[in-house]
Coordinates of C-alpha atoms in Angstrom, one line a residue:
X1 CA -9.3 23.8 27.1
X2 CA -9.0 20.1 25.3
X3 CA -8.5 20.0 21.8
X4 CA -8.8 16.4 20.0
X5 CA -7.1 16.0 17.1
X6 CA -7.8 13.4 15.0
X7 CA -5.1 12.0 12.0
X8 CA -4.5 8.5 10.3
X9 CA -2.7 9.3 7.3
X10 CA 0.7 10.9 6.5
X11 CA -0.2 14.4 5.5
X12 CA -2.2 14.8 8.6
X13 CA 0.7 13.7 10.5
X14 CA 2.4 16.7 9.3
X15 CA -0.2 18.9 10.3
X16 CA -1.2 17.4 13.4
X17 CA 2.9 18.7 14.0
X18 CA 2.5 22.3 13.4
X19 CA -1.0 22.3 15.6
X20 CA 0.8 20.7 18.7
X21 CA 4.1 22.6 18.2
X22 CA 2.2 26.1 18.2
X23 CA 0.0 24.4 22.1
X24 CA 3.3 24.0 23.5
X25 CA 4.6 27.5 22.3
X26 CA 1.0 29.0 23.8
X27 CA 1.8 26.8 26.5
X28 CA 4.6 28.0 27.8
X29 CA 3.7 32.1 28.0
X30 CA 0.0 30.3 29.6
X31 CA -1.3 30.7 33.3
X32 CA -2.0 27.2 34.6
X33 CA -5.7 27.6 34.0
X34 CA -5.1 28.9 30.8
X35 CA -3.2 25.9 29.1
X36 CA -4.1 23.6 25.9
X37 CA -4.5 20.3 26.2
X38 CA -3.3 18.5 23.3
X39 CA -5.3 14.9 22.6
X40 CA -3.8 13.0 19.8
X41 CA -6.5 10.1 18.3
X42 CA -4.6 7.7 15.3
X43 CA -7.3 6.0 13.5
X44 CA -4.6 3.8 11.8
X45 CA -5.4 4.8 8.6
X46 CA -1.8 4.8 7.7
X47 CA -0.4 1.6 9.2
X48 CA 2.5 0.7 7.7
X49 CA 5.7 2.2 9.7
X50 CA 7.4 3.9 7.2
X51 CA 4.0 5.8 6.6
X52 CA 3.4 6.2 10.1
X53 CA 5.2 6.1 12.8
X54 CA 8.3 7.2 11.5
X55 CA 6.8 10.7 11.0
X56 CA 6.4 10.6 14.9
X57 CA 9.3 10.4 15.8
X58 CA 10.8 12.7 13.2
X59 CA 8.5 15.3 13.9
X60 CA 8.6 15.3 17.9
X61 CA 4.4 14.4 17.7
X62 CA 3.2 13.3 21.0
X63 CA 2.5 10.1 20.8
X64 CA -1.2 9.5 20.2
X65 CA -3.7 8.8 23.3
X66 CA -6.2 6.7 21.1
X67 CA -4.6 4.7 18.7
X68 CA -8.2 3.2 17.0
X69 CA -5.9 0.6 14.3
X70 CA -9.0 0.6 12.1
X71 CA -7.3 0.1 8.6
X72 CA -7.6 -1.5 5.3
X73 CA -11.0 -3.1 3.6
X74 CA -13.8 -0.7 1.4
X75 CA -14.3 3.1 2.4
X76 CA -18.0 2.5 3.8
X77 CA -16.4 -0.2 6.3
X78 CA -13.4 1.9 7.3
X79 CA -15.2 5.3 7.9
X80 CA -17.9 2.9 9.8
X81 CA -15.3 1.3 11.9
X82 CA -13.3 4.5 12.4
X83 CA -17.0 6.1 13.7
X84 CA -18.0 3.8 16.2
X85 CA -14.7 4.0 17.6
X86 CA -14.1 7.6 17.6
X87 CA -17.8 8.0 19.1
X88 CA -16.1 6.0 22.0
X89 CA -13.5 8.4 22.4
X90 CA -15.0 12.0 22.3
X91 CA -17.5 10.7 24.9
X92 CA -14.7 9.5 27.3
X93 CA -12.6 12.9 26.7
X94 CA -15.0 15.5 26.1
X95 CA -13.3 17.7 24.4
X96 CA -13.5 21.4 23.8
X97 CA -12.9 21.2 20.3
X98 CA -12.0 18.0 17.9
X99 CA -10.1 19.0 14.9
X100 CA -10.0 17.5 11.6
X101 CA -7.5 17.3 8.6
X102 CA -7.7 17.4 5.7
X103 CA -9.9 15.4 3.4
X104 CA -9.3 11.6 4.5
X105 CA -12.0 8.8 5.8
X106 CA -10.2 9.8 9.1
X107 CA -11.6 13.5 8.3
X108 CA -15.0 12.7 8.1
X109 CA -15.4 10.1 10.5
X110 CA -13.9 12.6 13.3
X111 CA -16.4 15.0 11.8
X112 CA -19.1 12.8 12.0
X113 CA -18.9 11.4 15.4
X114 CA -18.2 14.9 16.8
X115 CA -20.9 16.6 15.4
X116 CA -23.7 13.4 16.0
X117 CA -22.0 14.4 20.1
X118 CA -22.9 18.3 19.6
X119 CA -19.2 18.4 20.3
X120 CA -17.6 21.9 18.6
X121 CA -15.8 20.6 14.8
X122 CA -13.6 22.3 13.5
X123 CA -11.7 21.8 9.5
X124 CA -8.3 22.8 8.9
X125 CA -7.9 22.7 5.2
X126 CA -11.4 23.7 4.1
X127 CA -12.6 24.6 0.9
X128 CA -10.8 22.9 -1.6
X129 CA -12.5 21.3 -4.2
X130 CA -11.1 19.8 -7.2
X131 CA -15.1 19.5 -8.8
X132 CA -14.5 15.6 -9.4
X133 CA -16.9 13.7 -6.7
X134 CA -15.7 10.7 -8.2
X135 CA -12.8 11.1 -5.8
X136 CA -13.6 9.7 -2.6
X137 CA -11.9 13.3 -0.9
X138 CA -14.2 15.4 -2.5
X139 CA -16.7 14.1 -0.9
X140 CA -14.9 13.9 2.4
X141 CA -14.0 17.5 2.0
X142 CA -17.5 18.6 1.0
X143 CA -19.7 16.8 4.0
X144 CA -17.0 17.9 6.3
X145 CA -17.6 21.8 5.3
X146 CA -20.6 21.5 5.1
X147 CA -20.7 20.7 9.1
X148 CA -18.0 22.1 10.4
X149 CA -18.7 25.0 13.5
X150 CA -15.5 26.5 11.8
X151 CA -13.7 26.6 8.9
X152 CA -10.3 27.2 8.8
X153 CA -9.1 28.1 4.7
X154 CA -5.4 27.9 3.5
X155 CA -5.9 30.7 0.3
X156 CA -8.8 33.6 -0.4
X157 CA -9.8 31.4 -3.5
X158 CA -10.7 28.5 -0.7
X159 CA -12.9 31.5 1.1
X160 CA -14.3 32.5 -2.0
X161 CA -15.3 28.5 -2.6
X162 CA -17.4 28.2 0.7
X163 CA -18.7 31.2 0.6
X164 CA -20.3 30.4 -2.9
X165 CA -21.6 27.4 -1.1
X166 CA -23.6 29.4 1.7
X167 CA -21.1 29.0 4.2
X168 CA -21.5 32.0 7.1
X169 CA -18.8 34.2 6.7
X170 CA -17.8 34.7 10.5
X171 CA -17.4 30.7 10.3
X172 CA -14.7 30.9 8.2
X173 CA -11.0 32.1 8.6
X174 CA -7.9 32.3 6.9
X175 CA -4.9 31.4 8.1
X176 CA -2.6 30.4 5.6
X177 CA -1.6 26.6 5.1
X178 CA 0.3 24.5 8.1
X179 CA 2.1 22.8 5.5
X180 CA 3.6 26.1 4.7
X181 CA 4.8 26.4 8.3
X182 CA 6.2 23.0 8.5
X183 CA 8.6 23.4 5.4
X184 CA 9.9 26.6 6.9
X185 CA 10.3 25.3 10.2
X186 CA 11.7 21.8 8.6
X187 CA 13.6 22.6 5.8
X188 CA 17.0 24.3 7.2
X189 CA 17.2 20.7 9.2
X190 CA 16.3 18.6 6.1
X191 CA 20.0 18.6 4.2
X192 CA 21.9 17.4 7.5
X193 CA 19.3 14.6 8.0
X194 CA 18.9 13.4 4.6
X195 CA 21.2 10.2 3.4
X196 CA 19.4 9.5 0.2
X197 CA 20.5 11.9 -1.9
X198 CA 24.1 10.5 -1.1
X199 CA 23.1 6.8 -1.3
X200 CA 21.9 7.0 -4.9
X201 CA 24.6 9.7 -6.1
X202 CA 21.9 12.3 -6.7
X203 CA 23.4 15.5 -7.4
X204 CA 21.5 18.9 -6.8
X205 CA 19.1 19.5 -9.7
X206 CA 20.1 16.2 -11.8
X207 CA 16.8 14.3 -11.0
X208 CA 13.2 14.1 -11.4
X209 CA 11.3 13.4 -8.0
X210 CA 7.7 11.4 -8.8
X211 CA 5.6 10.0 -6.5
X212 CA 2.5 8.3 -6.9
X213 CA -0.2 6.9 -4.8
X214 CA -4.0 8.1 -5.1
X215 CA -6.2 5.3 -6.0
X216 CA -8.0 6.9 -9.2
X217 CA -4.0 6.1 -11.0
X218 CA -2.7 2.7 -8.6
X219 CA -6.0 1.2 -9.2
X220 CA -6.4 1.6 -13.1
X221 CA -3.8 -0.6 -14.7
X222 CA -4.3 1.5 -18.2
X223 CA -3.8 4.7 -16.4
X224 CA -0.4 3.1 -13.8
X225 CA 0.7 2.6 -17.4
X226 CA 1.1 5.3 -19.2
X227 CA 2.0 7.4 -15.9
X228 CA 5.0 5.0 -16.0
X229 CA 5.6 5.4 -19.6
X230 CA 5.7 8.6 -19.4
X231 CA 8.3 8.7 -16.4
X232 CA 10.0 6.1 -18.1
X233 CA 10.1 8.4 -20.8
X234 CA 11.4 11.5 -18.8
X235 CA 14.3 9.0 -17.4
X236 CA 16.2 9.0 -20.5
X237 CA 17.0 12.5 -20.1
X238 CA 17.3 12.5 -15.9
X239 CA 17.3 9.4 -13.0
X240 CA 13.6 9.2 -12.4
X241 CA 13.5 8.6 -8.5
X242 CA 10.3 7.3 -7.3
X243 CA 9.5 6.6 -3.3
X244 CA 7.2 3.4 -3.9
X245 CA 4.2 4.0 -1.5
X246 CA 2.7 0.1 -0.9
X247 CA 0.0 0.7 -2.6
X248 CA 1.6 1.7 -5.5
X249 CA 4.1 -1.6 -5.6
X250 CA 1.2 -3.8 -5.3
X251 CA -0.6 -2.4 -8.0
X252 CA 2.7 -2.5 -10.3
X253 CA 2.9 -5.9 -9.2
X254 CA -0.5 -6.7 -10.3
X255 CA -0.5 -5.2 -13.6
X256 CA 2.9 -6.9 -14.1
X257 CA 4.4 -3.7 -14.2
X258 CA 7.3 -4.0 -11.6
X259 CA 10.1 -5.2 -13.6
X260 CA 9.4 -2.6 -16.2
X261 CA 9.8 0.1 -13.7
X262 CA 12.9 -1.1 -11.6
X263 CA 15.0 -1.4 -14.8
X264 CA 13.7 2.8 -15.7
X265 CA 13.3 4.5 -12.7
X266 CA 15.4 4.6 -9.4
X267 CA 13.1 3.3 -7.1
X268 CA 13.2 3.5 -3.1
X269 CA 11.9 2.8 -0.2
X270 CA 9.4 5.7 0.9
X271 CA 10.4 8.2 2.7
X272 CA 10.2 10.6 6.4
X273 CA 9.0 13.6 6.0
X274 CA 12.1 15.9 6.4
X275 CA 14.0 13.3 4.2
X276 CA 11.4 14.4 1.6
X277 CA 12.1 17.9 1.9
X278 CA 14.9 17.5 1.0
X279 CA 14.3 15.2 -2.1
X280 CA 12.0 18.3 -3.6
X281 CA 14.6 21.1 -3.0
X282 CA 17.2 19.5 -4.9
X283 CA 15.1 17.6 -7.6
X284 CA 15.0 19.6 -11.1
X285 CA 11.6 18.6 -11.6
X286 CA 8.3 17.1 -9.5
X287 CA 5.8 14.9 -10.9
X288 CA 3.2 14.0 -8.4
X289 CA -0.8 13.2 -7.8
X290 CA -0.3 14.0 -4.6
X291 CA -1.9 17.4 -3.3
X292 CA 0.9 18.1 -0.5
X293 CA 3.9 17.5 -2.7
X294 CA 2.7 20.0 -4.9
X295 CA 2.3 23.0 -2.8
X296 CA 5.9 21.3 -1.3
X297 CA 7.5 21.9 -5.1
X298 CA 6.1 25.2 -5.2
X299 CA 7.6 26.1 -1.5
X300 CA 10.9 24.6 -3.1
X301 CA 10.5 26.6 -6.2
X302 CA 10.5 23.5 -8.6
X303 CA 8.5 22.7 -11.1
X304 CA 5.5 20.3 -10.8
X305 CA 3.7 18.0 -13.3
X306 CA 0.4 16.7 -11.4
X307 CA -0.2 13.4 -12.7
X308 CA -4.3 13.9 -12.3
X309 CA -6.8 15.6 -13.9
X310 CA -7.5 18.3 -12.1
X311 CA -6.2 19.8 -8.7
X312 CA -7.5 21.6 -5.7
X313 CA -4.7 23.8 -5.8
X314 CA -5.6 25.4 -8.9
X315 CA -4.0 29.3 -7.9
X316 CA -0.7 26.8 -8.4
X317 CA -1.7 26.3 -11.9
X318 CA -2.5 30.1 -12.5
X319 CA 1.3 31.3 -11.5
X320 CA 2.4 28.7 -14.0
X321 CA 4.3 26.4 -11.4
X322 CA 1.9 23.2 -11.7
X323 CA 0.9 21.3 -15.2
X324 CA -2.1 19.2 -15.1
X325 CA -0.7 16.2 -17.2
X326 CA -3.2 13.2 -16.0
X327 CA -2.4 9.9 -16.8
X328 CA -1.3 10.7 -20.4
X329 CA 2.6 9.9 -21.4
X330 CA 2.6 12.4 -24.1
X331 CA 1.3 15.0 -21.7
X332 CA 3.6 14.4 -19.1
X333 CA 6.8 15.0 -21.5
X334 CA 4.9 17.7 -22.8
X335 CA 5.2 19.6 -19.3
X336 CA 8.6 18.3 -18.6
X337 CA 9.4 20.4 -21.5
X338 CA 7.3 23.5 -20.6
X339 CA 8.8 23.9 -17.2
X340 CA 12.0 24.2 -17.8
X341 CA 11.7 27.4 -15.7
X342 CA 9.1 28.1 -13.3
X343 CA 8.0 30.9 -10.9
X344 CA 10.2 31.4 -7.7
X345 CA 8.3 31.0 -4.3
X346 CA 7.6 34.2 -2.4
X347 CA 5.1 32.2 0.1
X348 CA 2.5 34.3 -0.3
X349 CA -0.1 32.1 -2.0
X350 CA -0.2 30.3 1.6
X351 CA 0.2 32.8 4.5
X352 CA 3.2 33.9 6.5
X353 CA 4.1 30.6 7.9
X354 CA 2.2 30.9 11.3
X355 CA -1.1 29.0 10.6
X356 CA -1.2 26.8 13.3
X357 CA -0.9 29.9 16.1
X358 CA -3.8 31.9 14.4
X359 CA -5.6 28.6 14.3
X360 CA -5.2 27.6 17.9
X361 CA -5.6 31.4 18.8
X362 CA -9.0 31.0 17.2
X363 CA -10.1 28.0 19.3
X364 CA -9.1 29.2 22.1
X365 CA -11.1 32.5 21.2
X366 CA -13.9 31.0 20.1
X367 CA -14.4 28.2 22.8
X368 CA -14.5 30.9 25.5

């Protein structure tokens, strides 16, 4: 059997980890004729190194057998580009299966040009919604449900979602969330491999970890600003460190916002993946608008402020451990304040930590 894998940005990296590790665990128990072939396509949505290919080589990924480098320009050109080429690709490897991620343009134009080939899709992360289809993921997430051949859901509430929607029930399984296997699996690793804290004199639980990146904040010089006012803010009590993703320091830079932030917030380079880790396990606080980091703080048992206004995640907001603050400065201290303590992590919001087995068992089951 072939499974083809598609990624392009840095949480699908992650993913695309715990997939191949569990092939080359079935792998080695397997009967020659009973092996997983493991087909890695890059779109090159993520481009930069220090998104890319440092996760890699951090996380033992094979290295990719298509690497398309479609990135940058508007959504419709990049999901266009990434199309054509992926087209290109299924029909030269003919896969069993090609497996998506997540809710990226990579995600739907792998779901896209597979299904347009009749080739088997498969979702790994479906049925989130965060009910906002102003978001460009939403509406990756929703088409790529919607035609999926199977449906593979990190929580019940994401079963429950698709279900609502009409989606067959013996399409859908639960398995728990991969990013909940790659902390456990990462995270004993992450304090011998992990220089920053040391580098910036970060002691364990004297910081506040922010990161910020999706285009509804980097894009809106109104909201970039009081997301930094608010961390600035939060800095007089704690060091503020903030990972500066590209995007985000070209925005800054447009909005004439750089200076202000150097001189209030400890800002770095960003970050691996296991380096990361180990950021959120010692932090005494997360503020984030991205989706990964906070299931990552919940995993760590810290506190999470989700600088957006809503969240896909939202059985995180029912245990208490994640405040929707938006783009609002007051709100943000508001929910510094409020989670001064927050529910430990017993893991079982997200499954036992062996997602990607059950979900290559299940391809392998179903393309029988």
């Amino acid at each position: 059997m072939k499974i083809l894998s598609v990624v392009g940005a840095r949480p699908q990296f992650v993913k695309a980890a715990v997939i191949s590790r569990a092939i080359a665990d079935r792998n080695k128990a397997a009967d020659a004729g009973a092996r997983v072939e493991d087909r890695i396509v890059h779109t090159g949505q993520h481009y930069d190194p220090s998104m890319s290919q440092v996760f890699f080589d951090e996380l033992s990924i094979p290295e990719p057998a298509h690497n398309l480098a479609v990135s940058g320009g508007p959504h419709g050109q990049m999901t266009g580009r990434m199309l054509e080429r992926l087209e290109a690709v299924i029909i030269e490897e003919s896969p069993d299966w090609v497996l998506v991620h997540g809710d990226t343009n990579s995600t739907l134009a792998g779901a896209l040009a597979a299904t347009k080939l009749h080739v088997p899709l498969a979702h790994v992360e479906s049925g989130l919604r965060s009910h906002n289809r102003r978001m460009p993921e939403e509406i990756n997430r929703i088409v790529t449900d919607s035609i999926s051949d199977l449906l593979f859901v990190p929580t019940a509430h994401a079963r429950e979602t698709l279900l609502a929607e009409g989606v067959p029930d013996d399409r859908i399984i639960r398995v728990g969330d991969v990013m909940f296997d790659a902390t456990l699996f990462h995270v004993a690793s992450a304090a011998h491999r992990c220089g920053v804290r040391d580098t910036h004199g970060l002691a364990s639980g004297s910081y506040v970890l922010a990161t910020v990146h999706r285009a509804e904040n980097t894009d809106d010089p109104v909201r970039l600003g009081q997301i930094l006012e608010g961390l600035s803010r939060l800095a007089q009590e704690a060091p503020v460190v903030l990972p500066l993703h590209p995007r985000t320091r070209d925005s800054l830079e447009r909005a004439g916002l750089l200076a202000d932030a150097a001189r209030s917030l400890v800002l770095i380079d960003p970050v691996g993946y296991v380096e990361m880790l180990d950021l959120e396990r010692h932090a005494r606080l997360i503020a984030t608008d991205s989706g990964g980091v906070q299931k990552e703080a919940y995993f760590a048992g810290v506190g999470c402020i989700t600088l957006r206004d809503e969240t896909e995640w939202v059985e995180l907001v029912e245990a208490g451990a994640n405040i929707l603050a938006g783009a609002d400065a007051d709100a943000i201290v508001r929910a510094a304040e409020q989670l001064a303590t927050v529910p430990s992590s017993s893991g079982n919001l997200y499954g036992d930590g062996h997602a990607g087995r059950a979900i290559v068992d299940a391809l392998v089951q179903r393309g029988r």
